[in-house]
Coordinates of C-alpha atoms in Angstrom, one line a residue:
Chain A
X1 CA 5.3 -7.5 -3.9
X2 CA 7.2 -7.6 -0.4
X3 CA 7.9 -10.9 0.9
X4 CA 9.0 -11.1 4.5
X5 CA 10.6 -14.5 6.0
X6 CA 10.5 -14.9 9.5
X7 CA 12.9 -17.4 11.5
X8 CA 12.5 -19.7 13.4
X9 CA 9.0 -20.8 13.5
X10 CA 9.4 -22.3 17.4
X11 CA 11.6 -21.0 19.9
X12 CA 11.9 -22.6 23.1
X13 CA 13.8 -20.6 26.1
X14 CA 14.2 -21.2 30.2
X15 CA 13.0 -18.1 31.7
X16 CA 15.9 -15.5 32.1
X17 CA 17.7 -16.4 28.8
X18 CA 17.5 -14.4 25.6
X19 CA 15.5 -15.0 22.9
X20 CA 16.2 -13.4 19.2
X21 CA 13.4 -13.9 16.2
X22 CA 14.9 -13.1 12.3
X23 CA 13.6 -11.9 9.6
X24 CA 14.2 -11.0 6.2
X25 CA 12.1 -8.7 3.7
X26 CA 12.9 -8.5 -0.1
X27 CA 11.2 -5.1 -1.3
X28 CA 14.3 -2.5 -0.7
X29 CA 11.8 0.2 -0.3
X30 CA 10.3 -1.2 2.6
X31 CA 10.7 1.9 5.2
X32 CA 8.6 0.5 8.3
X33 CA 9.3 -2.9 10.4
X34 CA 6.9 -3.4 13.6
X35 CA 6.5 -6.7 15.8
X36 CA 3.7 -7.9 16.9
X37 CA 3.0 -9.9 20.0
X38 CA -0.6 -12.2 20.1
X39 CA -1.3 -14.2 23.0
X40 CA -3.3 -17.5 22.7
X41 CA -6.8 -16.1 22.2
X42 CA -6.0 -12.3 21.8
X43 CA -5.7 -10.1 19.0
X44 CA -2.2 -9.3 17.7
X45 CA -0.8 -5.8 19.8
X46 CA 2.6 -3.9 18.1
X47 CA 5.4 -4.4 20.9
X48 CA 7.4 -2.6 18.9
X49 CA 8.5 -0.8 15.8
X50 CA 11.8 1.1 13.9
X51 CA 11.7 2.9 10.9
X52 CA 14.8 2.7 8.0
X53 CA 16.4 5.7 9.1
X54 CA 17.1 4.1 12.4
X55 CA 19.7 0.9 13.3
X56 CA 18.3 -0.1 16.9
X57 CA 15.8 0.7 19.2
X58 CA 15.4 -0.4 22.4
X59 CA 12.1 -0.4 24.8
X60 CA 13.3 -2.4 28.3
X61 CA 13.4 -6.0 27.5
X62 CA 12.9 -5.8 24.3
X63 CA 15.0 -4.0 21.0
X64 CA 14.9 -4.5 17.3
X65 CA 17.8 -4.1 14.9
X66 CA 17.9 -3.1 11.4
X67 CA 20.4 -3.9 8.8
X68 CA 19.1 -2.1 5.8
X69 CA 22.2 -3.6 3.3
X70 CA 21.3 -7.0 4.7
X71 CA 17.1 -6.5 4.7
X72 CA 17.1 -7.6 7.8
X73 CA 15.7 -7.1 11.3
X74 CA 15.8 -8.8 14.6
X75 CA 13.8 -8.3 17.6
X76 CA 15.8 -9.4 20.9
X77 CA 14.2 -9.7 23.8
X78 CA 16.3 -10.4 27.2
X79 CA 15.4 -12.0 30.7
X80 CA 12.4 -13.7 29.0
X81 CA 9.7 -14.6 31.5
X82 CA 6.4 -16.6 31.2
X83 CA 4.6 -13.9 30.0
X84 CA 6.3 -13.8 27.0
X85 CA 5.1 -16.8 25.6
X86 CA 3.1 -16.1 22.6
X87 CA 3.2 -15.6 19.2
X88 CA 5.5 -12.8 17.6
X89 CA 5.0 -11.7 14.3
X90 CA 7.5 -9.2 12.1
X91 CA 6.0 -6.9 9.2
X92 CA 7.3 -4.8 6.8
X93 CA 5.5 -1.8 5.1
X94 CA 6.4 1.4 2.8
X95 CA 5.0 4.6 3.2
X96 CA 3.5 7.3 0.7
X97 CA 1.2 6.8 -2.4
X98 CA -1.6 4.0 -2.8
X99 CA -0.9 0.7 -3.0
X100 CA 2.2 1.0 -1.1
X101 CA 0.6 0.9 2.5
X102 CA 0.4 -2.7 2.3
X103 CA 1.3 -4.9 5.4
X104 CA 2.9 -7.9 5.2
X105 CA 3.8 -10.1 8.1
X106 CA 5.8 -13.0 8.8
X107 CA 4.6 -16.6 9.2
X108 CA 5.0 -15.5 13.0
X109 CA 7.0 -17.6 15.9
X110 CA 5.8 -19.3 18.3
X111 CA 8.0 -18.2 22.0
X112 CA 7.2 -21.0 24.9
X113 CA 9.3 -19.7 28.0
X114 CA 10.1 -22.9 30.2
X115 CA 9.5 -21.6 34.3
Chain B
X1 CA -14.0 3.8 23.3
X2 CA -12.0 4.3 20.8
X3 CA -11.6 0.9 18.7
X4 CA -11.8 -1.5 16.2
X5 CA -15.2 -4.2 16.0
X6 CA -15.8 -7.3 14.6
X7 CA -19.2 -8.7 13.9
X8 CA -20.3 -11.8 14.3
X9 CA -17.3 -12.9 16.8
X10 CA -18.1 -16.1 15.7
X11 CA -20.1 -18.0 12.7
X12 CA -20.8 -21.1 11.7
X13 CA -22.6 -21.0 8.4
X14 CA -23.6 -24.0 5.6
X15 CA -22.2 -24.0 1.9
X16 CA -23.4 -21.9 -0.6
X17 CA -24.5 -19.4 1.6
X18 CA -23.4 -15.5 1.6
X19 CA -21.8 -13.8 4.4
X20 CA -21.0 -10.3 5.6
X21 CA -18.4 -9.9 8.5
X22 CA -18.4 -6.5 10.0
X23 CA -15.4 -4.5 10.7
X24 CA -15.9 -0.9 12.1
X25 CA -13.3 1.4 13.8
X26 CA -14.1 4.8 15.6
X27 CA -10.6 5.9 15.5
X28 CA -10.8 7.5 12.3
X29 CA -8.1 5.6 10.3
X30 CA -8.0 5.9 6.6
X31 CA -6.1 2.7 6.1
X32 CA -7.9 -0.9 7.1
X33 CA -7.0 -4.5 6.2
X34 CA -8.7 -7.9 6.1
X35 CA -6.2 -10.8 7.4
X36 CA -7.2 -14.5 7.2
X37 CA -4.7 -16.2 10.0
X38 CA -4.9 -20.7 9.9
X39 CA -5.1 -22.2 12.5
X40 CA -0.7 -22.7 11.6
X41 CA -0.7 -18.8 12.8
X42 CA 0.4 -17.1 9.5
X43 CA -1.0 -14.2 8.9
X44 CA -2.5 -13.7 5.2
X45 CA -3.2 -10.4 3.7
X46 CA -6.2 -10.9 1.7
X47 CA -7.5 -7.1 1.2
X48 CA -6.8 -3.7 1.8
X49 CA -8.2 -0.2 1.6
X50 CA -6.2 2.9 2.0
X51 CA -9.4 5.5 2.0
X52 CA -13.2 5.6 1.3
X53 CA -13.7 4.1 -2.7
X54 CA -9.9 2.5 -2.9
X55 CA -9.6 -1.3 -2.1
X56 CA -6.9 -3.4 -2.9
X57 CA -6.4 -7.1 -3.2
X58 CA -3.5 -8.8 -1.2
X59 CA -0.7 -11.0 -1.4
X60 CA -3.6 -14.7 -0.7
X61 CA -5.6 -15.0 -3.5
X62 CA -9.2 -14.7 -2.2
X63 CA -12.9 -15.3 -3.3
X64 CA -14.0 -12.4 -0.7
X65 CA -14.7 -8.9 -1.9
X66 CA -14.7 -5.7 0.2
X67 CA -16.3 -2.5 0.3
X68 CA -15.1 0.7 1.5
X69 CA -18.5 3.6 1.0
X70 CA -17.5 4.9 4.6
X71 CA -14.1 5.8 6.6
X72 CA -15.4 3.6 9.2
X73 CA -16.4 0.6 7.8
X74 CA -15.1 -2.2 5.8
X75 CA -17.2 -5.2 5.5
X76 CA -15.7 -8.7 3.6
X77 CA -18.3 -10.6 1.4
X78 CA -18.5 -14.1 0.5
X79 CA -21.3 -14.5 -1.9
X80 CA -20.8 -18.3 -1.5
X81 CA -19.3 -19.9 1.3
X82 CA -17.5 -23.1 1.2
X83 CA -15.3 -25.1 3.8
X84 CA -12.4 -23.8 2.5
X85 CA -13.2 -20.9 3.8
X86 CA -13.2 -21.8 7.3
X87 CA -10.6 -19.9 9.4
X88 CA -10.3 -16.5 11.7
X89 CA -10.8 -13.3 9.7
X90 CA -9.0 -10.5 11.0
X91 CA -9.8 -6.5 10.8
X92 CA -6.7 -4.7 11.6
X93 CA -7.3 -0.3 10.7
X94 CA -3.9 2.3 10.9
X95 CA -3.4 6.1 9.9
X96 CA -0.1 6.9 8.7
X97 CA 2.9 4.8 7.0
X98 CA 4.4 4.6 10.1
X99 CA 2.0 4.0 12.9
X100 CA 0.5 0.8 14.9
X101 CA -2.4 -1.0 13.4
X102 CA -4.8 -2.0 15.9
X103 CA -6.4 -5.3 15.2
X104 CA -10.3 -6.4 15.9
X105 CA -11.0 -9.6 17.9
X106 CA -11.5 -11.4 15.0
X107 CA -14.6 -13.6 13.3
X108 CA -14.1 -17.5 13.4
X109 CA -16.0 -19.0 10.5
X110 CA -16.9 -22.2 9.9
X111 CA -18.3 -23.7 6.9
X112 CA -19.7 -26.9 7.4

């Protein structure tokens, strides 16, 4: 089955720098790679997502990359601020036929934005 | 409103016993998933159903089992509870490969 590592598992940042979260998956048929963001008592929420066919995707702050040789993706975001502190999970996922909409995450990293 | 519930929110149940936690979306999604996340974060997969009559188990082994008679419901069973089963269960539903899952609040259960 998929296996998706996710590095590092803390990540401390001043506010304003960049912050980048890695991970790898190890089924090649994984298609679909969201991120999820859960804040200390909240339910996880998708920040955002890119599909195989796609290298980068970019939504304000934040972008993902996808290097489909590598099986990797990175999600980037820039000018952190102290509302980004929380938890960011990666996942990976295949499409079409039964047992293939499984959704593995990450281990998840923890982001602490320093004011 | 459209969403996904969790019943109880929160549990705390002696060993041996058997428990039920409620997870029902009104969103229509034929895909729904049970996640156990420790109190570490990581998030484990422990079941999965992609329509009404299919379940699957996931990647962490687990004593649970799960049901899936209606779209919109997909209750996890432990017919006997033990403290290692304390932790936050998760209900998370989707439609589409491709598409957000939206997560429930989440039951904490506690074994004791």
């Amino acid at each position: 089955g998929e296996n998706v590592e996710q590095h590092p598992s803390t990540l401390s940042v001043q506010e304003g720098d960049s912050a980048v979260i890695k991970c790898t998956y190890s089924d090649s048929a994984s298609n679909y790679f969201p991120w999820y963001k859960q804040e200390l008592g909240k339910r996880p929420q998708l920040i955002i997502d890119i599909r195989s066919n796609v290298g980068e995707k970019k939504d304000q702050r934040i972008a993902v990359t996808l290097n489909k040789t590598a099986k990797h993706f990175s999600l980037h975001i820039t000018e952190t601020q102290p509302e980004d502190s929380a938890v960011y999970f990666c996942a990976a996922s295949k499409g079409s036929g039964g047992s293939n909409y499984k959704l593995t995450f990450g281990k998840g990293t923890l982001l602490t934005v320093n004011p | 409103e459209a969403d996904i519930y969790q019943t109880p929110r929160y549990l705390v149940i002696g060993t041996g016993k058997k428990i039920t936690l409620e997870c029902s979306q009104t969103m229509g999604h034929d895909k729904m998933y049970w996640y156990q996340q420790d109190p570490g974060m990581e998030l484990h997969l422990i079941h999965y159903s992609y329509g009404v009559n299919s379940t699957e188990k996931g990647d962490l082994s687990s004593e649970s089992t799960v049901s899936r008679i209606r779209t919109e419901h997909f209750p996890l069973t432990l017919e006997s509870a033990r403290p290692s089963h304390t932790s936050q269960y998760l209900c998370a539903s989707k439609t589409g490969w491709s598409t957000e899952a939206f997560f429930g609040q989440g039951t904490r259960l506690t074994v004791v």
